[in-house]
Short mmCIF file of C-alpha atoms and ligand atoms in Angstrom, two decimals:
data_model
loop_
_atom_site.label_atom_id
_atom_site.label_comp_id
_atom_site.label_asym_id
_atom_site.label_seq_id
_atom_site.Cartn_x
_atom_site.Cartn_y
_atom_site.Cartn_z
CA UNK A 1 -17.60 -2.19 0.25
CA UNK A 2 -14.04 -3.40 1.03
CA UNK A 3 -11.64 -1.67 -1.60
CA UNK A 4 -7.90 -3.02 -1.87
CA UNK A 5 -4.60 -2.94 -3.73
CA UNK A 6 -2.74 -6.23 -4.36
CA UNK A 7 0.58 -7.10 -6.16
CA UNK A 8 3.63 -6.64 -5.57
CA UNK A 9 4.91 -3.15 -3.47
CA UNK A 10 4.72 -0.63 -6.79
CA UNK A 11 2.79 -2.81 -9.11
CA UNK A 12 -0.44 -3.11 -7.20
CA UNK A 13 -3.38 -3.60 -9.04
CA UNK A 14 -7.21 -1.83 -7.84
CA UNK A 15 -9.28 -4.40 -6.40
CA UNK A 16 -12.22 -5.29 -3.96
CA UNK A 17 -13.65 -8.02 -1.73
CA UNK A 18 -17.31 -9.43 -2.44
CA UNK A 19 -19.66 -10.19 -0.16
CA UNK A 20 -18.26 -14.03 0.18
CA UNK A 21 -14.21 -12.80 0.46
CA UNK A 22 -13.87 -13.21 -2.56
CA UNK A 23 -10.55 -10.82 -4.23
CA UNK A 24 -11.70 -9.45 -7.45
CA UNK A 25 -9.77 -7.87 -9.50
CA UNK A 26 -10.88 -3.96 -10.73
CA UNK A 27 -8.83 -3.39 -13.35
CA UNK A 28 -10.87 -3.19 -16.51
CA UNK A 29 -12.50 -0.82 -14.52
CA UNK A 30 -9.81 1.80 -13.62
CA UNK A 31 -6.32 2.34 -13.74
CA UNK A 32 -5.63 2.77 -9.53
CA UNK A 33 -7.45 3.60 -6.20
CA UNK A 34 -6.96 7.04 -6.95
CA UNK A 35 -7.79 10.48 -7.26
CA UNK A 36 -11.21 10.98 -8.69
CA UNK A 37 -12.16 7.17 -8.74
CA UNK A 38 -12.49 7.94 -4.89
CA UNK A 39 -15.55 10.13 -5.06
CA UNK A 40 -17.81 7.27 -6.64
CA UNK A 41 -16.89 4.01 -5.03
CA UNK A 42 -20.33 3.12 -4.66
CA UNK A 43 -20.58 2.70 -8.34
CA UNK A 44 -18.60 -0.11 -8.61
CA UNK A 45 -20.18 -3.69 -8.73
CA UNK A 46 -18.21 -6.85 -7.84
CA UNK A 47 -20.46 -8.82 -10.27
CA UNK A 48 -18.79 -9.95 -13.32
CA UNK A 49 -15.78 -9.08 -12.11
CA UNK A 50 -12.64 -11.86 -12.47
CA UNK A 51 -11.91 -13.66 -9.23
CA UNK A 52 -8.11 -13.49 -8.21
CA UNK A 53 -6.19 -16.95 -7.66
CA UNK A 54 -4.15 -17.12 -4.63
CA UNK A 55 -3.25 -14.32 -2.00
CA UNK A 56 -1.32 -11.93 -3.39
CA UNK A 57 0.26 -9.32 -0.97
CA UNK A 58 -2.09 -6.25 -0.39
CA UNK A 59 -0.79 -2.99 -0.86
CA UNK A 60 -1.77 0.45 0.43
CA UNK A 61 -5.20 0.85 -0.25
CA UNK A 62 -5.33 3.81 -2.17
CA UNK A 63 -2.77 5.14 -4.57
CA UNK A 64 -1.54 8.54 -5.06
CA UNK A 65 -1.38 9.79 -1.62
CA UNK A 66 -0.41 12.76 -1.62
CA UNK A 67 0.09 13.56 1.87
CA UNK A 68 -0.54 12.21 5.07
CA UNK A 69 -1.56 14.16 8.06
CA UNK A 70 -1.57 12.95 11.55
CA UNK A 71 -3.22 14.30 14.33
CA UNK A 72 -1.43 14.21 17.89
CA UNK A 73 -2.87 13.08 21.52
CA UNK A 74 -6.01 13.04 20.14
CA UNK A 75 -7.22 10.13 22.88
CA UNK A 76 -7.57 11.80 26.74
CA UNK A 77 -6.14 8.51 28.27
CA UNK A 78 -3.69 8.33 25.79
CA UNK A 79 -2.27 11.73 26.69
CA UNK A 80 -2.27 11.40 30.08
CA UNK A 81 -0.14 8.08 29.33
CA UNK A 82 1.90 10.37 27.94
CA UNK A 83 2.11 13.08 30.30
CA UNK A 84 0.57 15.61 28.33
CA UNK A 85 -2.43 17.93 28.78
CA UNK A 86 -5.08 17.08 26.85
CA UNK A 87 -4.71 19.73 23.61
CA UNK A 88 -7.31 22.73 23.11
CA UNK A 89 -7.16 22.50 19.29
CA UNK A 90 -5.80 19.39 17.46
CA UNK A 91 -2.02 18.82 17.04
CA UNK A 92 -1.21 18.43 13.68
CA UNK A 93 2.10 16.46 12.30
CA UNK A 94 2.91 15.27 8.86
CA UNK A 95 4.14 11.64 8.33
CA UNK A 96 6.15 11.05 5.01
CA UNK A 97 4.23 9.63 2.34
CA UNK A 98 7.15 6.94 1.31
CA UNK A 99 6.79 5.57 5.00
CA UNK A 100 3.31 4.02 3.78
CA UNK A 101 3.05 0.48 3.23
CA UNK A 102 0.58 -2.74 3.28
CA UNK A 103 -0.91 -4.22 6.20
CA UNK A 104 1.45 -7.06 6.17
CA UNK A 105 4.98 -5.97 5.34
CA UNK A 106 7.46 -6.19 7.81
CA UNK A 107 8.11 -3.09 9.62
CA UNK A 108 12.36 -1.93 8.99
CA UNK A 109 13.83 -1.01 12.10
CA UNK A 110 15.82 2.34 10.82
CA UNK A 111 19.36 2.12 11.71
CA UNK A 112 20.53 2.62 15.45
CA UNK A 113 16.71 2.72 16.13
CA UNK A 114 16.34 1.56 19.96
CA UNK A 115 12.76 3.24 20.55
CA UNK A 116 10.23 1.94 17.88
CA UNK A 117 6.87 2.25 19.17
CA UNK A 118 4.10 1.47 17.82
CA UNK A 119 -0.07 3.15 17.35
CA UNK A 120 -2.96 1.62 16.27
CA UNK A 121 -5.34 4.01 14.48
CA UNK A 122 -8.23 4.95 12.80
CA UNK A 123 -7.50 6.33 9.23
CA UNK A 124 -9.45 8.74 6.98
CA UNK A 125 -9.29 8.61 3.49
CA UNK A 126 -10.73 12.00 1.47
CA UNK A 127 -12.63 11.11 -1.62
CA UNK A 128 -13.53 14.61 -2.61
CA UNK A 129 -11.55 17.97 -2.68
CA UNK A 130 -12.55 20.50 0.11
CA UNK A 131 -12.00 23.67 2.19
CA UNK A 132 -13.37 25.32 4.89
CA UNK A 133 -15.51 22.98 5.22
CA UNK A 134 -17.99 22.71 8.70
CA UNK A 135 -17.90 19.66 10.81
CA UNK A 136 -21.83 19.26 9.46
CA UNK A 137 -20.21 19.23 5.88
CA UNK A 138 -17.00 17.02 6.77
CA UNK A 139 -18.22 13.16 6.31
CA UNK A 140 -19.66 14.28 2.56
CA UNK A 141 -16.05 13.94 1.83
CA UNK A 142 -14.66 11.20 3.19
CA UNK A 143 -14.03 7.73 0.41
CA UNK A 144 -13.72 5.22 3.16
CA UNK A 145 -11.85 4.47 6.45
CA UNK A 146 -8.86 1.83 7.23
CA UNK A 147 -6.90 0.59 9.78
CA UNK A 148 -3.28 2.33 10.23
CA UNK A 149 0.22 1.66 12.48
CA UNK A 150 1.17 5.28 13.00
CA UNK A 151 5.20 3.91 13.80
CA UNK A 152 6.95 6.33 15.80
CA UNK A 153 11.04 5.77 16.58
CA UNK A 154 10.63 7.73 19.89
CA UNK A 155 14.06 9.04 20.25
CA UNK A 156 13.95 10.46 16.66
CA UNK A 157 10.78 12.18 17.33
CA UNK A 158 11.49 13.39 20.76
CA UNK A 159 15.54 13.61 21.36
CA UNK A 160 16.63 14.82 18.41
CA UNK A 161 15.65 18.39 18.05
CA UNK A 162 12.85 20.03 15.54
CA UNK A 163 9.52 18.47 16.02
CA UNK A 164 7.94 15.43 15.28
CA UNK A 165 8.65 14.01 11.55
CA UNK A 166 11.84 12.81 11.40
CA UNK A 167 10.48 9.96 14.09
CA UNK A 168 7.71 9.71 12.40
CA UNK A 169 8.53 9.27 8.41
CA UNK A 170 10.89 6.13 8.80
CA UNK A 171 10.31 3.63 5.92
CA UNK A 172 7.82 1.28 6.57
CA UNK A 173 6.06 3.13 9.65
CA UNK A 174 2.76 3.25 7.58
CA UNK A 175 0.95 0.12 7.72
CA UNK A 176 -2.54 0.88 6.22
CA UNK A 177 -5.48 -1.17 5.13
CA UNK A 178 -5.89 -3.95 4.96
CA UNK A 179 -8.95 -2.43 2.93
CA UNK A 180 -9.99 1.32 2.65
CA UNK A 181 -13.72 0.49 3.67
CA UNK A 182 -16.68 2.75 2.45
CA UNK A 183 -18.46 4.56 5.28
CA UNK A 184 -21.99 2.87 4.50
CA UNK A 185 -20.04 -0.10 5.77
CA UNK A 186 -18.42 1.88 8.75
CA UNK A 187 -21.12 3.38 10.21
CA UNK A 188 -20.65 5.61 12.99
CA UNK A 189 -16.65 6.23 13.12
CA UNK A 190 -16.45 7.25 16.84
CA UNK A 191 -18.26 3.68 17.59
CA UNK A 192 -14.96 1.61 16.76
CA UNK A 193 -13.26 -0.64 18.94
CA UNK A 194 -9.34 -0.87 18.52
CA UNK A 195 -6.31 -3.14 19.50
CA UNK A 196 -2.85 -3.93 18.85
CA UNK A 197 -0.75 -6.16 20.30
CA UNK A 198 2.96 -7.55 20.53
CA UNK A 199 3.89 -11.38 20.30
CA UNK A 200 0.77 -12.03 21.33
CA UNK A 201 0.51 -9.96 24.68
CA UNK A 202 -1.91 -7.14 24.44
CA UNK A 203 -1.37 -3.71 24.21
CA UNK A 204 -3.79 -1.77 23.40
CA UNK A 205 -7.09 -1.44 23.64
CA UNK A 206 -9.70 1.50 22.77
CA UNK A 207 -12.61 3.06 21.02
CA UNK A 208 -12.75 6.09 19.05
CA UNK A 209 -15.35 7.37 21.13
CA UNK A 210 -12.56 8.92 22.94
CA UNK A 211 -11.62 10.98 20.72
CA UNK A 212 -10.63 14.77 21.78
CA UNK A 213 -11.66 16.12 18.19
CA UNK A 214 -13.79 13.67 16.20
CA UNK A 215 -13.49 12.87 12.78
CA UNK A 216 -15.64 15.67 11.47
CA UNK A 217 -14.13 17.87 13.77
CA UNK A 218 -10.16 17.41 11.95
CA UNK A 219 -11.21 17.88 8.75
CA UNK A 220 -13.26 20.82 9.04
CA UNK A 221 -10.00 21.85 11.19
CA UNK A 222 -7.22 21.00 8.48
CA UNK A 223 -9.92 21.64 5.57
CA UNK A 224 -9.75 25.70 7.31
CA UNK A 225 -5.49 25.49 6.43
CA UNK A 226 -5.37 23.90 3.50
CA UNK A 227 -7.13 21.92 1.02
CA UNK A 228 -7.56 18.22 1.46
CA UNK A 229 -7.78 16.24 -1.88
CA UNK A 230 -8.49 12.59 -3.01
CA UNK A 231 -6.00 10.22 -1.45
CA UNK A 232 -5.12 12.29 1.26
CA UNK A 233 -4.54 10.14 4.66
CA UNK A 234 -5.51 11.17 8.00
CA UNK A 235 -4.71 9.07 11.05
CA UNK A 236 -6.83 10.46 13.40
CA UNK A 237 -4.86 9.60 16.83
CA UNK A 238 -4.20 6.58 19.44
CA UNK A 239 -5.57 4.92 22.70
CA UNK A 240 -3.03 3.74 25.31
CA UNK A 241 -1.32 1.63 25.36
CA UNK A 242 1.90 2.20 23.58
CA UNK A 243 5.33 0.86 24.24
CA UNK A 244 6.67 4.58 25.93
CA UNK A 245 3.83 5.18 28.17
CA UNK A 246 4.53 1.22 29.62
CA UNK A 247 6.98 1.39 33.16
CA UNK A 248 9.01 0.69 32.05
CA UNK A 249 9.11 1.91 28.53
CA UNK A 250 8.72 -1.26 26.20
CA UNK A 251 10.28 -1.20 21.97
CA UNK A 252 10.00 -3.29 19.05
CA UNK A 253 13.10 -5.63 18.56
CA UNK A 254 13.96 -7.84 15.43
CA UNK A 255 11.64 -10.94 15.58
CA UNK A 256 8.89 -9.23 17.30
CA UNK A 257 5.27 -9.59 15.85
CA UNK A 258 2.52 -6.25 15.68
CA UNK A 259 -0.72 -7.07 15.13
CA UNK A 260 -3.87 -4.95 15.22
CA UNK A 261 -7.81 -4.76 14.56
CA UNK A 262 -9.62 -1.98 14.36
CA UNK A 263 -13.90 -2.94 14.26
CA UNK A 264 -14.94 -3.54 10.87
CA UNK A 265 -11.58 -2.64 9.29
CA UNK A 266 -9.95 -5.65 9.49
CA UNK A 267 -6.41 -7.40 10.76
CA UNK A 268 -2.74 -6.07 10.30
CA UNK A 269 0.28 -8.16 11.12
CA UNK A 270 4.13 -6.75 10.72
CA UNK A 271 7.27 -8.59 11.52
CA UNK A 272 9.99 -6.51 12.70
CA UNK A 273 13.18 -7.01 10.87
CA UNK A 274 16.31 -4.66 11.40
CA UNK A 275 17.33 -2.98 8.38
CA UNK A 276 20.00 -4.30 6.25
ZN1 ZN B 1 -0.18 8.68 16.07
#
């Protein structure tokens, strides 16, 4: 099933879509996307439920995060883009939580940003609490997948000393959903075709069967250093394609349009605006 928030940005409301489209709205049912709700999606029944008039803006699909972890050069082409040697374990960042957002808003240029970039990528939500567990063990724990723009402001991340998150956390650099999708409706997750592009032209293009460390594989990694709870985000890496590994290097402007797929996760599509 296709899970969603909709309503205005900190007023969404829990929602899902029916097997016609339809938006329906959850909220007799619970009170948010959240927490413990995740570990029994599969109970909920779209039948009955009220229809919702219009198309409201979708949110983040799932409330409460409370962090998101991103893993690093976790595509071989993509690193070699990149210059870099393919990692031996995963790299492991942390991307603000406030820099989440829906599918559609309109990704903020940070001031004196010149080197917005932009990642397409497949996105783990946890459903259950765990530790230590074993890559055999990992997928019990997963509440659904969705598609996610991983922003990065390049010379932030890169130029500016200290290590990745300051390029990383800008408002507005987490595009998710536009649904957190349940994995009886994913499937295999390293059997998903991705894309992005930019005004049109695209960018890139890739399948998470290229993934250095698979799904399983990072959470039984991160589950060994900490605990992962319900709502926790994982963005599990990017194919080529992005605007620093282009010759030569190519950034998001004001008036440029990002828009992505990711196989059976649905569209995203951000205007870039500078910020005020
Ligand atoms: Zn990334």
């Amino acid at each position: 099933m296709k899970f969603v928030r909709f309503g205005p940005e900190g007023a969404e409301r829990p929602g899902l879509i029916d097997d016609q489209g339809t938006l329906r709205d959850l909220s007799s049912e619970m009170e948010d996307l959240s927490g413990s709700v995740l570990s029994h999606l599969d109970d909920f029944d779209p039948r009955g439920l009220p229809a919702v008039q219009g198309t409201p803006r979708l949110g983040v699909p799932v409330g409460r995060v409370g962090k998101c972890i991103c893993i690093g050069l976790n595509y071989s082409d993509h690193a070699a883009e990149a210059g870099m040697d393919v990692p031996s374990e995963p790299i492991v960042f942390m991307k603000a939580t406030s820099a989440l957002c829906g599918p559609n808003d309109p990704i903020i240029l940070p001031r004196g940003s010149q080197k917005t970039d932009w990642e397409v990528e497949l996105a783990v939500v946890i459903g259950r609490r765990c530790k230590y567990v074993t890559p055999a063990q990992a997928l019990d724990y997963v509440a659904g997948y969705m598609a996610f723009n991983d922003l990065s402001e390049r010379a932030f991340q890169i130029e500016r000393g200290g290590q990745w998150t300051k390029g990383k956390s800008c408002d507005s650099f987490g595009p998710c959903g536009p649904w957190l999708v349940t994995p009886d409706d994913v499937g295999n997750p390293q059997d998903l075709t991705l894309s992005l592009s930019v005004n049109g032209e695209p960018m890139q293009q890739g399948s998470s069967s290229k993934m250095v460390f698979t799904v399983p594989e990072v959470i039984s990694y991160l589950s060994q250093m900490m605990t992962l709870h319900p709502g926790d985000v994982i963005a599990t890496g990017t194919p080529p394609g992005v605007g620093m590994g282009l010759k030569p290097p190519r950034y998001l402007r004001a008036g440029d349009v990002v828009e992505l797929e990711i196989e059976k996760l649905g569209r995203q599509r951000q205007v870039v605006q500078a910020d005020s």
